[in-house]
């Protein structure tokens, strides 16, 4: 678990990691129990970053992936696309390098560059959290026992879903059992989406935003 982050900074460092997602192996069934509505936005990260605003730091496109290369600080990227206030974000992500407790995250309801919700997955600790950037403790948390998951690897691709609908937030991981969180919070009623890492270099692919 980590404290919520209230600033934005990222540095570009080399990781030496081999990149590559197999898009044919990404699970297609939702872990939230029902399929979402119409598609609002997509990015497979094989073009440019014209649809994104780098708040700070150095995000790069490599081999049809979006890569945040720093594993010593936080990197944040916010979408330019207006997707309304109620939506579901789906993205596949994987760890490249970083400290124990480092995280990959989806951001929603970004009312500003320092105020939003985020779903946080820590691939080395098994912590899944929904956080409010204004708070130092998570709004909801579940710790998976990674040793009990057959063939689990900290570097395996994980598909995260994060949905905001009214005051309800739901987050889950498609590949892992019992990795679902649900809560109610009305702190941020409006705002867009983004991606973030914390003390972790990570790659992202196959991002989709749907109506809930």
One Martini backbone bead per residue (centre of mass of N, CA, C, O) as a GRO file, in nm:
protein
  212
    1UNK     BB    1   0.100   0.032   0.016
    2UNK     BB    2   0.013   0.380  -0.050
    3UNK     BB    3   0.023   0.694  -0.079
    4UNK     BB    4  -0.117   0.945  -0.202
    5UNK     BB    5  -0.077   1.144  -0.497
    6UNK     BB    6   0.000   1.518  -0.536
    7UNK     BB    7   0.194   1.478  -0.787
    8UNK     BB    8   0.408   1.543  -1.091
    9UNK     BB    9   0.666   1.307  -1.190
   10UNK     BB   10   0.915   1.224  -1.447
   11UNK     BB   11   1.167   0.993  -1.564
   12UNK     BB   12   1.411   0.904  -1.796
   13UNK     BB   13   1.484   0.555  -1.819
   14UNK     BB   14   1.645   0.271  -1.853
   15UNK     BB   15   1.548  -0.090  -1.861
   16UNK     BB   16   1.608  -0.337  -2.072
   17UNK     BB   17   1.335  -0.430  -2.180
   18UNK     BB   18   1.123  -0.647  -2.323
   19UNK     BB   19   0.875  -0.607  -2.557
   20UNK     BB   20   0.531  -0.730  -2.556
   21UNK     BB   21   0.214  -0.805  -2.681
   22UNK     BB   22  -0.055  -1.043  -2.694
   23UNK     BB   23  -0.362  -0.964  -2.812
   24UNK     BB   24  -0.488  -1.261  -2.837
   25UNK     BB   25  -0.459  -1.303  -2.498
   26UNK     BB   26  -0.671  -1.110  -2.424
   27UNK     BB   27  -0.924  -1.084  -2.236
   28UNK     BB   28  -1.286  -1.037  -2.313
   29UNK     BB   29  -1.406  -1.074  -2.042
   30UNK     BB   30  -1.565  -0.934  -1.800
   31UNK     BB   31  -1.512  -0.865  -1.438
   32UNK     BB   32  -1.805  -0.701  -1.380
   33UNK     BB   33  -2.051  -0.901  -1.518
   34UNK     BB   34  -2.070  -0.693  -1.766
   35UNK     BB   35  -2.114  -0.540  -2.043
   36UNK     BB   36  -2.063  -0.269  -2.203
   37UNK     BB   37  -2.106  -0.019  -2.394
   38UNK     BB   38  -2.020   0.199  -2.596
   39UNK     BB   39  -1.766   0.312  -2.776
   40UNK     BB   40  -1.555   0.614  -2.720
   41UNK     BB   41  -1.248   0.498  -2.702
   42UNK     BB   42  -0.915   0.443  -2.855
   43UNK     BB   43  -0.579   0.278  -2.793
   44UNK     BB   44  -0.281   0.106  -2.939
   45UNK     BB   45  -0.006   0.265  -2.965
   46UNK     BB   46   0.062   0.298  -3.313
   47UNK     BB   47   0.120   0.618  -3.330
   48UNK     BB   48   0.035   0.871  -3.131
   49UNK     BB   49   0.004   1.136  -2.859
   50UNK     BB   50  -0.244   1.330  -2.941
   51UNK     BB   51  -0.460   1.208  -2.709
   52UNK     BB   52  -0.240   1.333  -2.506
   53UNK     BB   53  -0.131   1.451  -2.177
   54UNK     BB   54   0.162   1.556  -2.041
   55UNK     BB   55   0.213   1.657  -1.733
   56UNK     BB   56   0.478   1.483  -1.685
   57UNK     BB   57   0.744   1.363  -1.841
   58UNK     BB   58   0.831   1.035  -2.018
   59UNK     BB   59   0.646   0.926  -2.272
   60UNK     BB   60   0.646   0.631  -2.487
   61UNK     BB   61   0.671   0.478  -2.804
   62UNK     BB   62   0.692   0.108  -2.822
   63UNK     BB   63   0.603  -0.139  -3.007
   64UNK     BB   64   0.295  -0.068  -2.965
   65UNK     BB   65   0.353   0.099  -2.694
   66UNK     BB   66   0.309   0.229  -2.374
   67UNK     BB   67   0.581   0.393  -2.197
   68UNK     BB   68   0.704   0.392  -1.861
   69UNK     BB   69   1.052   0.428  -1.762
   70UNK     BB   70   1.016   0.494  -1.466
   71UNK     BB   71   1.124   0.343  -1.129
   72UNK     BB   72   1.148   0.628  -0.920
   73UNK     BB   73   0.856   0.739  -0.987
   74UNK     BB   74   0.605   0.940  -1.136
   75UNK     BB   75   0.356   0.877  -1.397
   76UNK     BB   76   0.146   1.099  -1.606
   77UNK     BB   77  -0.156   1.057  -1.815
   78UNK     BB   78  -0.387   1.249  -2.011
   79UNK     BB   79  -0.675   1.273  -2.173
   80UNK     BB   80  -0.831   1.459  -2.425
   81UNK     BB   81  -1.074   1.302  -2.440
   82UNK     BB   82  -1.419   1.325  -2.426
   83UNK     BB   83  -1.622   1.087  -2.208
   84UNK     BB   84  -1.736   1.219  -1.978
   85UNK     BB   85  -1.845   1.085  -1.645
   86UNK     BB   86  -1.948   0.802  -1.753
   87UNK     BB   87  -1.726   0.513  -1.738
   88UNK     BB   88  -1.510   0.263  -1.901
   89UNK     BB   89  -1.186   0.134  -1.836
   90UNK     BB   90  -0.954  -0.044  -2.055
   91UNK     BB   91  -0.634  -0.209  -1.972
   92UNK     BB   92  -0.318  -0.319  -2.062
   93UNK     BB   93  -0.055  -0.438  -1.834
   94UNK     BB   94   0.308  -0.414  -1.741
   95UNK     BB   95   0.584  -0.497  -1.591
   96UNK     BB   96   0.940  -0.403  -1.595
   97UNK     BB   97   1.018  -0.224  -1.329
   98UNK     BB   98   1.089  -0.218  -0.970
   99UNK     BB   99   0.954  -0.180  -0.675
  100UNK     BB  100   0.821  -0.276  -0.405
  101UNK     BB  101   0.494  -0.132  -0.450
  102UNK     BB  102   0.460  -0.085  -0.723
  103UNK     BB  103   0.246   0.080  -0.981
  104UNK     BB  104  -0.056   0.039  -1.169
  105UNK     BB  105  -0.284   0.283  -1.341
  106UNK     BB  106  -0.612   0.416  -1.333
  107UNK     BB  107  -0.774   0.716  -1.430
  108UNK     BB  108  -1.050   0.908  -1.283
  109UNK     BB  109  -1.203   1.200  -1.253
  110UNK     BB  110  -1.024   1.447  -1.365
  111UNK     BB  111  -1.053   1.764  -1.238
  112UNK     BB  112  -0.738   1.757  -1.230
  113UNK     BB  113  -0.386   1.716  -1.193
  114UNK     BB  114  -0.465   1.650  -0.851
  115UNK     BB  115  -0.776   1.526  -0.900
  116UNK     BB  116  -0.865   1.183  -0.825
  117UNK     BB  117  -0.908   0.864  -0.931
  118UNK     BB  118  -0.761   0.529  -0.857
  119UNK     BB  119  -0.637   0.228  -0.982
  120UNK     BB  120  -0.429  -0.009  -0.794
  121UNK     BB  121  -0.149  -0.218  -0.900
  122UNK     BB  122   0.059  -0.461  -0.721
  123UNK     BB  123   0.255  -0.721  -0.850
  124UNK     BB  124   0.428  -0.795  -0.572
  125UNK     BB  125   0.183  -0.777  -0.338
  126UNK     BB  126  -0.140  -0.779  -0.434
  127UNK     BB  127  -0.245  -0.490  -0.443
  128UNK     BB  128  -0.579  -0.358  -0.446
  129UNK     BB  129  -0.685  -0.017  -0.531
  130UNK     BB  130  -0.881   0.263  -0.429
  131UNK     BB  131  -0.815   0.612  -0.490
  132UNK     BB  132  -0.752   0.930  -0.336
  133UNK     BB  133  -0.540   1.195  -0.373
  134UNK     BB  134  -0.631   1.335  -0.084
  135UNK     BB  135  -0.541   1.061   0.040
  136UNK     BB  136  -0.351   0.819   0.251
  137UNK     BB  137  -0.589   0.619   0.209
  138UNK     BB  138  -0.778   0.387   0.094
  139UNK     BB  139  -1.106   0.325  -0.002
  140UNK     BB  140  -1.004   0.044  -0.123
  141UNK     BB  141  -0.906  -0.308  -0.039
  142UNK     BB  142  -0.700  -0.584  -0.179
  143UNK     BB  143  -0.524  -0.892  -0.101
  144UNK     BB  144  -0.345  -1.106  -0.281
  145UNK     BB  145  -0.242  -1.445  -0.298
  146UNK     BB  146   0.005  -1.517  -0.509
  147UNK     BB  147   0.090  -1.814  -0.427
  148UNK     BB  148  -0.218  -1.923  -0.510
  149UNK     BB  149  -0.145  -1.854  -0.810
  150UNK     BB  150  -0.114  -2.004  -1.089
  151UNK     BB  151   0.161  -1.891  -1.266
  152UNK     BB  152   0.245  -1.641  -1.141
  153UNK     BB  153   0.354  -1.308  -1.255
  154UNK     BB  154   0.474  -0.988  -1.217
  155UNK     BB  155   0.509  -0.962  -1.559
  156UNK     BB  156   0.232  -1.000  -1.637
  157UNK     BB  157  -0.038  -0.943  -1.800
  158UNK     BB  158  -0.294  -0.691  -1.721
  159UNK     BB  159  -0.650  -0.644  -1.700
  160UNK     BB  160  -0.808  -0.341  -1.649
  161UNK     BB  161  -1.103  -0.221  -1.472
  162UNK     BB  162  -1.273   0.111  -1.470
  163UNK     BB  163  -1.570   0.232  -1.310
  164UNK     BB  164  -1.798   0.514  -1.358
  165UNK     BB  165  -2.126   0.560  -1.182
  166UNK     BB  166  -2.171   0.815  -1.049
  167UNK     BB  167  -2.079   0.707  -0.718
  168UNK     BB  168  -1.966   0.453  -0.858
  169UNK     BB  169  -1.696   0.215  -0.808
  170UNK     BB  170  -1.512  -0.014  -1.033
  171UNK     BB  171  -1.265  -0.281  -0.991
  172UNK     BB  172  -1.060  -0.500  -1.209
  173UNK     BB  173  -0.908  -0.829  -1.288
  174UNK     BB  174  -0.919  -1.064  -1.531
  175UNK     BB  175  -0.676  -1.282  -1.453
  176UNK     BB  176  -0.783  -1.264  -1.148
  177UNK     BB  177  -0.896  -1.377  -0.861
  178UNK     BB  178  -1.080  -1.172  -0.658
  179UNK     BB  179  -1.034  -0.881  -0.836
  180UNK     BB  180  -1.254  -0.679  -0.662
  181UNK     BB  181  -1.398  -0.343  -0.648
  182UNK     BB  182  -1.637  -0.151  -0.437
  183UNK     BB  183  -1.776   0.188  -0.435
  184UNK     BB  184  -1.870   0.502  -0.268
  185UNK     BB  185  -1.824   0.835  -0.429
  186UNK     BB  186  -1.862   1.215  -0.444
  187UNK     BB  187  -1.603   1.396  -0.493
  188UNK     BB  188  -1.587   1.315  -0.819
  189UNK     BB  189  -1.827   1.387  -1.069
  190UNK     BB  190  -1.594   1.478  -1.269
  191UNK     BB  191  -1.401   1.367  -1.550
  192UNK     BB  192  -1.129   1.221  -1.673
  193UNK     BB  193  -0.869   1.020  -1.811
  194UNK     BB  194  -0.590   0.784  -1.725
  195UNK     BB  195  -0.240   0.724  -1.657
  196UNK     BB  196  -0.029   0.534  -1.413
  197UNK     BB  197   0.274   0.544  -1.215
  198UNK     BB  198   0.459   0.380  -0.928
  199UNK     BB  199   0.769   0.279  -0.899
  200UNK     BB  200   0.720   0.200  -1.221
  201UNK     BB  201   0.784   0.028  -1.497
  202UNK     BB  202   0.558   0.044  -1.788
  203UNK     BB  203   0.312  -0.115  -1.998
  204UNK     BB  204   0.068  -0.025  -2.257
  205UNK     BB  205  -0.254  -0.154  -2.389
  206UNK     BB  206  -0.557  -0.168  -2.520
  207UNK     BB  207  -0.736   0.091  -2.502
  208UNK     BB  208  -1.065   0.144  -2.349
  209UNK     BB  209  -1.378   0.332  -2.386
  210UNK     BB  210  -1.693   0.317  -2.218
  211UNK     BB  211  -1.997   0.286  -2.169
  212UNK     BB  212  -2.163   0.159  -1.880
   0.00000   0.00000   0.00000
